[in-house]
C-alpha positions as YAML, in Angstrom:
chain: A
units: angstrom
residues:
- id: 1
  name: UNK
  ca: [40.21, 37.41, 13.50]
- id: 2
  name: UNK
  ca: [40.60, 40.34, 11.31]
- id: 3
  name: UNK
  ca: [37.69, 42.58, 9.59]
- id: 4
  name: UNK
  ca: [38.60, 40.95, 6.55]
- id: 5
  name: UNK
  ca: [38.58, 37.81, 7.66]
- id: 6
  name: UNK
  ca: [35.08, 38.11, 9.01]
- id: 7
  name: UNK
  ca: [33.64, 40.03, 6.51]
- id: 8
  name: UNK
  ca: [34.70, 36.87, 4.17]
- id: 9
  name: UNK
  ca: [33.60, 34.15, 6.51]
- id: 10
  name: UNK
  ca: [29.77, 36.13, 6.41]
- id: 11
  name: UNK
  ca: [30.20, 36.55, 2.68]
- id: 12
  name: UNK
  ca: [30.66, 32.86, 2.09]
- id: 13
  name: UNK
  ca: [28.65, 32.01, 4.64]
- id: 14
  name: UNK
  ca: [25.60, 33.83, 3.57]
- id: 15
  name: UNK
  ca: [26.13, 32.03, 0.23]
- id: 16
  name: UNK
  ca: [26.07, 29.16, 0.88]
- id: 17
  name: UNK
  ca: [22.90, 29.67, 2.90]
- id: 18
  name: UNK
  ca: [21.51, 31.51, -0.48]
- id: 19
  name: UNK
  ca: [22.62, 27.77, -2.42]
- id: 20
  name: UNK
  ca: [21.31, 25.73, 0.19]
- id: 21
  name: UNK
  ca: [17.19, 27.78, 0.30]
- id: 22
  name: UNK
  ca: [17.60, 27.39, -3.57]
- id: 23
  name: UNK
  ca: [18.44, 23.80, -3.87]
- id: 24
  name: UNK
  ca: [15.73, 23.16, -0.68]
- id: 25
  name: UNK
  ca: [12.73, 23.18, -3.07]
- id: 26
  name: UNK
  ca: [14.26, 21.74, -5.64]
- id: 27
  name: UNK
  ca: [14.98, 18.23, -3.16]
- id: 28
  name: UNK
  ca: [11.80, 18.30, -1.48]
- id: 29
  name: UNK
  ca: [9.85, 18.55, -4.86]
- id: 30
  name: UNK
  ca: [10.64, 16.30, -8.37]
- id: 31
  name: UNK
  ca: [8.20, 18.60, -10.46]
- id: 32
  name: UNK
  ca: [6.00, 16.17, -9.66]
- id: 33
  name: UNK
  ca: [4.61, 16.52, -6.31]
- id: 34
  name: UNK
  ca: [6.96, 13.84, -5.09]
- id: 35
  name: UNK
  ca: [9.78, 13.98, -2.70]
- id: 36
  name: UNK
  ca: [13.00, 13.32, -3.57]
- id: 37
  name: UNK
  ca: [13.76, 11.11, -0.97]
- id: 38
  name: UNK
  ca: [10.69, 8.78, -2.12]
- id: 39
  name: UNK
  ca: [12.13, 7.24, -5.11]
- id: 40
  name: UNK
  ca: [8.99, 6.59, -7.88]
- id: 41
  name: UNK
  ca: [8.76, 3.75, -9.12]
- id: 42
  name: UNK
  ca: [7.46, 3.53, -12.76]
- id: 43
  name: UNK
  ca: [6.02, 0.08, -13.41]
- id: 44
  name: UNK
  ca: [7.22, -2.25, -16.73]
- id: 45
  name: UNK
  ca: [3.25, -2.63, -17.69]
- id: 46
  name: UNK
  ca: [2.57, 0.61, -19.00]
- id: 47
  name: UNK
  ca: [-0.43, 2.12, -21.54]
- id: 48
  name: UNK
  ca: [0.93, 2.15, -24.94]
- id: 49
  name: UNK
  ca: [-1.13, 2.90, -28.18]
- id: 50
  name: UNK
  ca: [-4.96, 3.84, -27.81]
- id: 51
  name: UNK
  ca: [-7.65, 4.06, -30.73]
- id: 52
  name: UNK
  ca: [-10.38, 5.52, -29.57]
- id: 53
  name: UNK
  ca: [-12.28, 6.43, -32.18]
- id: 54
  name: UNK
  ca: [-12.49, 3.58, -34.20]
- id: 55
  name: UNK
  ca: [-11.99, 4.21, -37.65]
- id: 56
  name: UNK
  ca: [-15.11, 4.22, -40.24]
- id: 57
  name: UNK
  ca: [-18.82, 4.61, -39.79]
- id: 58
  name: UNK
  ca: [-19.29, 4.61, -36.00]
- id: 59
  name: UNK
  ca: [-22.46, 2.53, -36.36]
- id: 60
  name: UNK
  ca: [-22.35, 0.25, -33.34]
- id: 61
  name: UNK
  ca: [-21.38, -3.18, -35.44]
- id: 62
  name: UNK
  ca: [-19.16, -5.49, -33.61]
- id: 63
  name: UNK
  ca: [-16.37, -4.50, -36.14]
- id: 64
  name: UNK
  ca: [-16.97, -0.63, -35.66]
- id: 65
  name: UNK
  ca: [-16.43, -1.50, -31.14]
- id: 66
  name: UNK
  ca: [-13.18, -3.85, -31.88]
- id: 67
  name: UNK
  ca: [-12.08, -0.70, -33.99]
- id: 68
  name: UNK
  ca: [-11.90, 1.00, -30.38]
- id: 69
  name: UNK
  ca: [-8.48, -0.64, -28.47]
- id: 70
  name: UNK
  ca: [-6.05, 0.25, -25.59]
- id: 71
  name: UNK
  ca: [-2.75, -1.21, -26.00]
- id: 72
  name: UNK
  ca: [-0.93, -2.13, -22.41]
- id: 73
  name: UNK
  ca: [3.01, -3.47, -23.28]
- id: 74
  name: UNK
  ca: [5.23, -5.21, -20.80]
- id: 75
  name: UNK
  ca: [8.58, -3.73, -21.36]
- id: 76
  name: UNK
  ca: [9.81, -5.85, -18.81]
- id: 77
  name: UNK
  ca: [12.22, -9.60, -20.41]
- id: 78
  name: UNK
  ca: [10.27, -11.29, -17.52]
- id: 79
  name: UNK
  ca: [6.56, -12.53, -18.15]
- id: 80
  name: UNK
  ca: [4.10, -10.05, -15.90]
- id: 81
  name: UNK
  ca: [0.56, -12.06, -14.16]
- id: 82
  name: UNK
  ca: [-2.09, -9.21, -14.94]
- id: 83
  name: UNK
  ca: [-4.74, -11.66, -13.50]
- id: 84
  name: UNK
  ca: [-6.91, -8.97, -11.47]
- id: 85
  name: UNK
  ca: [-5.37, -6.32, -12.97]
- id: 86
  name: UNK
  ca: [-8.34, -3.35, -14.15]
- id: 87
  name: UNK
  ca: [-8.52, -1.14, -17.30]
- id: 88
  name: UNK
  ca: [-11.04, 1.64, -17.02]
- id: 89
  name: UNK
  ca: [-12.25, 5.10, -17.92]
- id: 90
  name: UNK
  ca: [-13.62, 7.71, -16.66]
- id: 91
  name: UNK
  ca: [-17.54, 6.53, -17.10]
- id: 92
  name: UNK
  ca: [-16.83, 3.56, -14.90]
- id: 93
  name: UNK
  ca: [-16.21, 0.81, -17.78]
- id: 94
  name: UNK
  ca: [-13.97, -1.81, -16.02]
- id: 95
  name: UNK
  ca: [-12.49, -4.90, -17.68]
- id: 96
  name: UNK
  ca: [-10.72, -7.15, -15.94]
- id: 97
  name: UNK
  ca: [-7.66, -9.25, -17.10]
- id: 98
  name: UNK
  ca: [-7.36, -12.95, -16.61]
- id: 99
  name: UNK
  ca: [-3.79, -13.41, -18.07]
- id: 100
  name: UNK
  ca: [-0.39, -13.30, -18.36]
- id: 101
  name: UNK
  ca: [1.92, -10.97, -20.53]
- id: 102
  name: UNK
  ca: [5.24, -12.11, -22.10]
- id: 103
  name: UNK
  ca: [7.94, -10.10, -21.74]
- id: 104
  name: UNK
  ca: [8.79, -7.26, -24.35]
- id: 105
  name: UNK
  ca: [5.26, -7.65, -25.95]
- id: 106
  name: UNK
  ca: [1.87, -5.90, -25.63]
- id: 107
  name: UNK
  ca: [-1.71, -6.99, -25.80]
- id: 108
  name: UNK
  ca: [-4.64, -5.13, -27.45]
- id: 109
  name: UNK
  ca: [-7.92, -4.58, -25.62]
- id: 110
  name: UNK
  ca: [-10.69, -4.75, -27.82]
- id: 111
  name: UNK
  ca: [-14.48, -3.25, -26.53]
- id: 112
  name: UNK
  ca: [-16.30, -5.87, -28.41]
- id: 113
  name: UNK
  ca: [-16.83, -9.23, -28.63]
- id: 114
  name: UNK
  ca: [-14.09, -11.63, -30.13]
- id: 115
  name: UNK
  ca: [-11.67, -14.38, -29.30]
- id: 116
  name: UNK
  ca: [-9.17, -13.77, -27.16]
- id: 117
  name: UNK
  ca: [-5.13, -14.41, -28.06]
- id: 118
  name: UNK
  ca: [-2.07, -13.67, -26.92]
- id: 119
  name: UNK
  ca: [-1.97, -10.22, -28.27]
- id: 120
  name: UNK
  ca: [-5.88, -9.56, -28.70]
- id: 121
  name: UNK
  ca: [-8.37, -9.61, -25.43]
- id: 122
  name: UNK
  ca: [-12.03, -8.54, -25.92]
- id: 123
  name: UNK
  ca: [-14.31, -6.42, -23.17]
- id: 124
  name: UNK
  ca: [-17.16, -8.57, -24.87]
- id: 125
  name: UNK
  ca: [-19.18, -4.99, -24.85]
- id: 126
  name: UNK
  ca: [-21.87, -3.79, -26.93]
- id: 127
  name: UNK
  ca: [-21.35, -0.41, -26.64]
- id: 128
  name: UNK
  ca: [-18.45, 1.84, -27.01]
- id: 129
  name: UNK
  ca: [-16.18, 2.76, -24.25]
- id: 130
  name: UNK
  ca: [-13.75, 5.45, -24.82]
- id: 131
  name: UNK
  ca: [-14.93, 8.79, -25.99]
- id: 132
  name: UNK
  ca: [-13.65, 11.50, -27.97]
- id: 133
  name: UNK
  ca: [-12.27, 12.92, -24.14]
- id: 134
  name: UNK
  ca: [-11.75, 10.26, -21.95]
- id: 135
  name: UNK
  ca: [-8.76, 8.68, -19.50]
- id: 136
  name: UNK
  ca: [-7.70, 5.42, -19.97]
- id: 137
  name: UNK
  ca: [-6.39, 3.97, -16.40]
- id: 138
  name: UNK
  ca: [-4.47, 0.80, -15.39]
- id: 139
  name: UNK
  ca: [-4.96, -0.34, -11.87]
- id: 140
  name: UNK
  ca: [-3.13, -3.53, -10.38]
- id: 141
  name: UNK
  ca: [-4.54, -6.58, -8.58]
- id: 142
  name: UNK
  ca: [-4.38, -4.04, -5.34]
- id: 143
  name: UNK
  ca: [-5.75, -1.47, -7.70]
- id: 144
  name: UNK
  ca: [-2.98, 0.75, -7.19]
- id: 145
  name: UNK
  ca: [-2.78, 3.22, -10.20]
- id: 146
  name: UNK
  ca: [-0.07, 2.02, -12.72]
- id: 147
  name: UNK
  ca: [-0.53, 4.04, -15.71]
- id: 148
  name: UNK
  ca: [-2.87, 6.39, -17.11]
- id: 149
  name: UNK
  ca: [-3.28, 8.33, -20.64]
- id: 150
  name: UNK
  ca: [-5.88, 11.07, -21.00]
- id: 151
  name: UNK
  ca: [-6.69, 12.74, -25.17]
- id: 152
  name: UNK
  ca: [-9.45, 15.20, -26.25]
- id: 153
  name: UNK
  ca: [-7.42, 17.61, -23.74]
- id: 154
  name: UNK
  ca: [-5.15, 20.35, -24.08]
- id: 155
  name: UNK
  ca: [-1.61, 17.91, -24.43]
- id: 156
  name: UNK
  ca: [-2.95, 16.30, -27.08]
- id: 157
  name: UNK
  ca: [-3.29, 12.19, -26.86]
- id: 158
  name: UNK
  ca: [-1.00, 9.30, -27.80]
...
């Protein structure tokens, strides 16, 4: 083989050595602390809308606590058994769902007391649950974390 030859076989060589410790990182780690090679998996229940600071005179009436909600939405067409399924913060507030979701539609949890519907579930709580910083967190029946939204943070809230 001639000089030239090799010095163009190391040249290409090298580079694609320099490609391959580049792209390396960007395999082993999404951005998100997750390898590429273990697909996530983002659930169809997810958090949607949250009012947490329910609107008016905060002054502990059942009406001011239902003014407080989390909103989780199946964005699945299938119907989704929540039965078991956990909604908490970060004080250790835990409610509990006992139904199921239709598909493409969401369901309000209220902190007070109420009837419950289709699209409006009560904690039955006399006290407020999610302050001005909090973390709202969706665990399944295994209570594996599904979903979580945090506001009162730098990033803002939704």
């Amino acid at each position: 083989m001639s000089r030239s030859a090799r010095r163009i076989t190391a040249a290409v060589l090298a580079s694609g050595a320099l490609l391959a410790a580049a792209a390396l990182p960007a395999a082993a780690d999404n951005g998100h602390g997750r390898t590429h090679d273990a697909p996530v998996k983002r659930s169809v229940i997810v958090l949607g809308k949250i009012q947490y600071d329910s609107p008016g005179r905060e002054d502990g009436s059942n009406r001011s606590l239902n003014g407080e909600w989390v909103t989780v939405t199946n964005t699945s067409r299938q119907s989704a058994d929540l039965r078991g399924w956990t909604l908490g913060d970060e004080g250790g507030h835990t409610y509990r769902f006992k139904l199921r979701l239709a598909g493409r539609s969401s369901v309000r949890v209220h902190t007070g007391i109420g009837r419950d519907n289709g699209h409006d579930v009560h904690q039955g709580r006399r006290t407020y649950v999610w302050d001005n910083r909090d973390t709202a967190t969706l665990r399944d029946a295994r209570g594996h974390k599904v979903d979580s939204e945090s506001w009162g943070r730098r990033g803002g809230h939704r």
